Amino acid sequence: MAEPPPKKRIVIIGGGIIGWTTAYYLTRHPQYNPSLHTIHLVEATGIASGASGKAGGLLALWAYPACLVPLSFRLYAALAAEHDGAQRWGYRGVGVGQIELLGRKVGEGGEKGVNSSVEARSAGASGGENADMDLGTVSLQKRSAESYARLRKAGLPDDLDWVAEECVRAYDSMGSPDDTAQVHPYQFTTSMAQLAEEKGLKVILGTVDEVLDADDRPEALHTVKYTDKEANERHSLPATDVIITAGPWTPTILPSAPIGSLRAHSVTIRPSHPVSAYCLFTSLSLPKNYKTGTKSRATTVTPEIYARPNNELYACGEGDHLVPLPKSTAEVQVDPSRCQDIVDYCASFSDEMRDGEVLVRQACYLPQVERGSGAPLIGLTGRKGVYLAAGHTCWGIQNAPATGKVVSEFVFDGKSVSAEVRSLDPRRVLR
Ligand SMILES: Cc1cc2nc3c(=O)[nH]c(=O)nc-3n(C[C@H](O)[C@H](O)[C@H](O)COP(=O)(O)OP(=O)(O)OC[C@H]3O[C@@H](n4cnc5c(N)ncnc54)[C@H](O)[C@@H]3O)c2cc1C
């Protein structure tokens, strides 16, 4: 008689997008049997409360690392087809472009919502030489044949309808809806959570304090020690397999992981009217005498702006190392002046954003691998049954489904089947 498969007790640490796609693919693995195996996910604060709920959500075939990207891109399409991702998490193809812009001086009038603080800060700036760039004088009329011709000369697609034409200097396409797409990261992550829970996964709100390795006995189990969020009590979970997906907090559980963190601010804006599906990597020259809220001396800034299907524009600015990673996602400090700078940059070249409503001002930390190639770390840690999937830098949304899929294979098949990920082996960089 064949041996019964060993009972697996799997514990995932961290409920960001990587933890939840791992949970999803574990519960869809052919060897997963909910009446035999258990899967717990322990999350310290709330589902997608870190970068996974506050990221842009761009997916691109030209992202990196090359061993994960094509698989992940295909899995997103398959997940969307299976679970109505268009409705559920805003999955759609998008145009992507690199755009060179000259921001308009934010001017008089004061009637517009989002740019009021720039008006105050720019009050001392000379209006004369930038008069043609004055925000107050820009019409919202549709483009004329002449202006379309001018914009085409700069390379701008005809249907990119939320950039003021006088601001455009150059446009280079980086992708079309065939090779670039997007999701709403918070909606996607919470949907993965729901789909995993439907197949028997149990979620625990609590902070993992340590993972104690099993002793040498073949039947011995690891012990995951955590502090329960509600009651603040310490508990233990026995585990055959432990998967650490704690993003930038990974070193608090696995101190040898060379993962750092970078804070980034972002905002969402409801535009004054619906806008076309584009994601823009901008290079925005600020008008003369422009004063940023953060007193930065930058003359060129590079916010990234993504139109989303729910009539929302998402914009994020440059990262900073000014405030070290706090203990949890609940303690992330949001600097209002950094958010206002992003809002003002957007207002300086888009009437639709200038006249829109700011919905959210937020910050989060992205996880960065500080040794080796900088690629994410996915696989065994060198401790039997302890896996790592973390350090996804700026492509964690794009690469989450492939990461979850290969981790589910490591756990149930003993190796990655769907992608060759030897270059991401954590043992290459763990001390
Ligand atoms: C501004 C910005 C824009 C971005 N845009 C994009 C984009 O367009 N496309 C793209 O592909 N990527 C993008 N990214 C990158 C992407 O957001 C990240 O790579 C990804 O979210 C990382 O996911 P994660 O699950 O590893 O980490 P996180 O989202 O940080 O999740 C880690 C989770 O672990 C929990 N945790 C931590 N410690 C413990 C513990 N001890 N016990 C229990 N739980 C714990 C935390 O509470 C958190 O919920 C962007 C990032 C930023 C900052």
PDB file of C-alpha atoms and ligand atoms in Angstrom, residues 13-20 42-59 185 206-209 226 245-250 252-253 262-266 304 306 314 316-317 327-329 364-367 389-399, ligand 1:
ATOM      1  CA  ILE A  13       4.303  35.234   7.958  1.00  0.00           C
ATOM      2  CA  GLY A  14       3.100  38.557   6.478  1.00  0.00           C
ATOM      3  CA  GLY A  15      -0.148  39.438   4.706  1.00  0.00           C
ATOM      4  CA  GLY A  16       1.076  41.653   1.869  1.00  0.00           C
ATOM      5  CA  ILE A  17       0.697  40.711  -1.782  1.00  0.00           C
ATOM      6  CA  ILE A  18       3.515  38.141  -1.612  1.00  0.00           C
ATOM      7  CA  GLY A  19       2.034  36.372   1.405  1.00  0.00           C
ATOM      8  CA  TRP A  20      -1.419  36.282  -0.130  1.00  0.00           C
ATOM      9  CA  VAL A  42      -0.149  35.560  10.381  1.00  0.00           C
ATOM     10  CA  GLU A  43      -0.424  39.290   9.649  1.00  0.00           C
ATOM     11  CA  ALA A  44       0.667  41.927  12.162  1.00  0.00           C
ATOM     12  CA  THR A  45      -1.608  44.852  11.280  1.00  0.00           C
ATOM     13  CA  GLY A  46      -4.101  44.281   8.470  1.00  0.00           C
ATOM     14  CA  ILE A  47      -4.250  42.728   5.014  1.00  0.00           C
ATOM     15  CA  ALA A  48      -2.268  44.812   2.502  1.00  0.00           C
ATOM     16  CA  SER A  49      -1.592  47.490   5.106  1.00  0.00           C
ATOM     17  CA  GLY A  50       1.951  48.060   3.770  1.00  0.00           C
ATOM     18  CA  ALA A  51       3.249  48.758   0.264  1.00  0.00           C
ATOM     19  CA  SER A  52       0.952  46.097  -1.184  1.00  0.00           C
ATOM     20  CA  GLY A  53      -2.072  48.281  -0.501  1.00  0.00           C
ATOM     21  CA  LYS A  54      -0.406  51.556  -1.453  1.00  0.00           C
ATOM     22  CA  ALA A  55       1.532  50.759  -4.632  1.00  0.00           C
ATOM     23  CA  GLY A  56       0.766  51.845  -8.176  1.00  0.00           C
ATOM     24  CA  GLY A  57      -0.064  48.461  -9.661  1.00  0.00           C
ATOM     25  CA  LEU A  58       1.754  48.563 -12.996  1.00  0.00           C
ATOM     26  CA  LEU A  59       2.498  45.210 -14.667  1.00  0.00           C
ATOM     27  CA  PRO A 185      -3.023  46.396  -5.621  1.00  0.00           C
ATOM     28  CA  GLY A 206      -0.738  38.955  15.301  1.00  0.00           C
ATOM     29  CA  THR A 207       2.962  39.767  15.153  1.00  0.00           C
ATOM     30  CA  VAL A 208       5.419  36.928  14.741  1.00  0.00           C
ATOM     31  CA  ASP A 209       8.229  37.359  17.258  1.00  0.00           C
ATOM     32  CA  TYR A 226       3.476  35.312  17.816  1.00  0.00           C
ATOM     33  CA  THR A 245       6.845  37.102   3.404  1.00  0.00           C
ATOM     34  CA  ALA A 246       7.213  40.096   5.700  1.00  0.00           C
ATOM     35  CA  GLY A 247       8.450  42.579   3.069  1.00  0.00           C
ATOM     36  CA  PRO A 248      10.795  45.185   4.587  1.00  0.00           C
ATOM     37  CA  TRP A 249      10.187  43.744   8.082  1.00  0.00           C
ATOM     38  CA  THR A 250      11.728  40.407   7.089  1.00  0.00           C
ATOM     39  CA  THR A 252      13.027  41.244  12.290  1.00  0.00           C
ATOM     40  CA  ILE A 253      12.206  37.548  11.834  1.00  0.00           C
ATOM     41  CA  LEU A 262      12.729  52.899   1.367  1.00  0.00           C
ATOM     42  CA  ARG A 263       9.820  55.157   2.295  1.00  0.00           C
ATOM     43  CA  ALA A 264       7.659  56.506  -0.529  1.00  0.00           C
ATOM     44  CA  HIS A 265       4.666  58.843  -0.489  1.00  0.00           C
ATOM     45  CA  SER A 266       1.697  58.680  -2.808  1.00  0.00           C
ATOM     46  CA  GLU A 304       4.798  58.407 -11.682  1.00  0.00           C
ATOM     47  CA  TYR A 306      -1.294  55.900 -13.186  1.00  0.00           C
ATOM     48  CA  TYR A 314      -2.614  57.409  -8.494  1.00  0.00           C
ATOM     49  CA  CYS A 316       3.797  58.614  -6.273  1.00  0.00           C
ATOM     50  CA  GLY A 317       6.944  60.616  -5.722  1.00  0.00           C
ATOM     51  CA  LYS A 327       7.788  48.694  14.064  1.00  0.00           C
ATOM     52  CA  SER A 328       4.669  48.091  11.988  1.00  0.00           C
ATOM     53  CA  THR A 329       2.603  49.396   9.087  1.00  0.00           C
ATOM     54  CA  CYS A 364       4.718  53.066   2.830  1.00  0.00           C
ATOM     55  CA  TYR A 365       8.050  51.254   2.702  1.00  0.00           C
ATOM     56  CA  LEU A 366       9.249  49.157  -0.166  1.00  0.00           C
ATOM     57  CA  PRO A 367      11.583  46.228   0.514  1.00  0.00           C
ATOM     58  CA  ALA A 389       9.897  35.259  -0.431  1.00  0.00           C
ATOM     59  CA  ALA A 390      10.771  38.917   0.069  1.00  0.00           C
ATOM     60  CA  GLY A 391      12.716  41.901  -1.256  1.00  0.00           C
ATOM     61  CA  HIS A 392      10.633  42.585  -4.359  1.00  0.00           C
ATOM     62  CA  THR A 393      11.619  46.283  -4.579  1.00  0.00           C
ATOM     63  CA  CYS A 394       9.537  48.254  -7.072  1.00  0.00           C
ATOM     64  CA  TRP A 395       8.160  45.196  -8.925  1.00  0.00           C
ATOM     65  CA  GLY A 396       6.460  43.274  -6.128  1.00  0.00           C
ATOM     66  CA  ILE A 397       2.986  43.679  -7.575  1.00  0.00           C
ATOM     67  CA  GLN A 398       4.106  42.578 -11.034  1.00  0.00           C
ATOM     68  CA  ASN A 399       5.957  39.535  -9.671  1.00  0.00           C
TER      69      ASN A 399
HETATM   70  C1  LIG B   1       5.088  54.015  -4.002  1.00  0.00           C
HETATM   71  C2  LIG B   1       5.227  52.602  -4.502  1.00  0.00           C
HETATM   72  C3  LIG B   1       4.718  52.252  -5.742  1.00  0.00           C
HETATM   73  C4  LIG B   1       4.862  50.953  -6.222  1.00  0.00           C
HETATM   74  N1  LIG B   1       4.341  50.627  -7.446  1.00  0.00           N
HETATM   75  C5  LIG B   1       4.485  49.380  -7.925  1.00  0.00           C
HETATM   76  C6  LIG B   1       3.979  49.027  -9.207  1.00  0.00           C
HETATM   77  O1  LIG B   1       3.370  49.852  -9.893  1.00  0.00           O
HETATM   78  N2  LIG B   1       4.194  47.752  -9.668  1.00  0.00           N
HETATM   79  C7  LIG B   1       4.862  46.830  -8.950  1.00  0.00           C
HETATM   80  O2  LIG B   1       5.049  45.709  -9.431  1.00  0.00           O
HETATM   81  N3  LIG B   1       5.328  47.123  -7.706  1.00  0.00           N
HETATM   82  C8  LIG B   1       5.169  48.365  -7.183  1.00  0.00           C
HETATM   83  N4  LIG B   1       5.664  48.693  -5.944  1.00  0.00           N
HETATM   84  C9  LIG B   1       6.381  47.659  -5.158  1.00  0.00           C
HETATM   85  C10 LIG B   1       5.431  46.782  -4.337  1.00  0.00           C
HETATM   86  O3  LIG B   1       4.481  47.595  -3.692  1.00  0.00           O
HETATM   87  C11 LIG B   1       6.199  45.950  -3.310  1.00  0.00           C
HETATM   88  O4  LIG B   1       7.305  45.291  -3.898  1.00  0.00           O
HETATM   89  C12 LIG B   1       5.278  44.899  -2.691  1.00  0.00           C
HETATM   90  O5  LIG B   1       4.087  45.477  -2.229  1.00  0.00           O
HETATM   91  C13 LIG B   1       5.967  44.153  -1.561  1.00  0.00           C
HETATM   92  O6  LIG B   1       5.035  43.243  -1.051  1.00  0.00           O
HETATM   93  P1  LIG B   1       5.345  42.374   0.226  1.00  0.00           P
HETATM   94  O7  LIG B   1       4.166  41.492   0.440  1.00  0.00           O
HETATM   95  O8  LIG B   1       6.693  41.737   0.095  1.00  0.00           O
HETATM   96  O9  LIG B   1       5.521  43.436   1.416  1.00  0.00           O
HETATM   97  P2  LIG B   1       4.457  44.320   2.230  1.00  0.00           P
HETATM   98  O10 LIG B   1       3.380  44.828   1.370  1.00  0.00           O
HETATM   99  O11 LIG B   1       5.256  45.305   2.999  1.00  0.00           O
HETATM  100  O12 LIG B   1       3.788  43.281   3.222  1.00  0.00           O
HETATM  101  C14 LIG B   1       4.481  42.758   4.324  1.00  0.00           C
HETATM  102  C15 LIG B   1       3.443  42.436   5.384  1.00  0.00           C
HETATM  103  O13 LIG B   1       4.074  41.736   6.447  1.00  0.00           O
HETATM  104  C16 LIG B   1       3.495  42.162   7.653  1.00  0.00           C
HETATM  105  N5  LIG B   1       4.462  41.879   8.722  1.00  0.00           N
HETATM  106  C17 LIG B   1       5.659  42.474   8.919  1.00  0.00           C
HETATM  107  N6  LIG B   1       6.268  41.941   9.991  1.00  0.00           N
HETATM  108  C18 LIG B   1       5.440  40.991  10.484  1.00  0.00           C
HETATM  109  C19 LIG B   1       5.519  40.102  11.597  1.00  0.00           C
HETATM  110  N7  LIG B   1       6.581  40.076  12.411  1.00  0.00           N
HETATM  111  N8  LIG B   1       4.472  39.278  11.840  1.00  0.00           N
HETATM  112  C20 LIG B   1       3.377  39.284  11.023  1.00  0.00           C
HETATM  113  N9  LIG B   1       3.265  40.104   9.949  1.00  0.00           N
HETATM  114  C21 LIG B   1       4.280  40.944   9.686  1.00  0.00           C
HETATM  115  C22 LIG B   1       3.244  43.639   7.458  1.00  0.00           C
HETATM  116  O14 LIG B   1       2.266  44.117   8.344  1.00  0.00           O
HETATM  117  C23 LIG B   1       2.816  43.679   5.993  1.00  0.00           C
HETATM  118  O15 LIG B   1       1.409  43.592   5.861  1.00  0.00           O
HETATM  119  C24 LIG B   1       5.535  49.975  -5.436  1.00  0.00           C
HETATM  120  C25 LIG B   1       6.022  50.327  -4.186  1.00  0.00           C
HETATM  121  C26 LIG B   1       5.877  51.623  -3.706  1.00  0.00           C
HETATM  122  C27 LIG B   1       6.407  51.970  -2.356  1.00  0.00           C
END
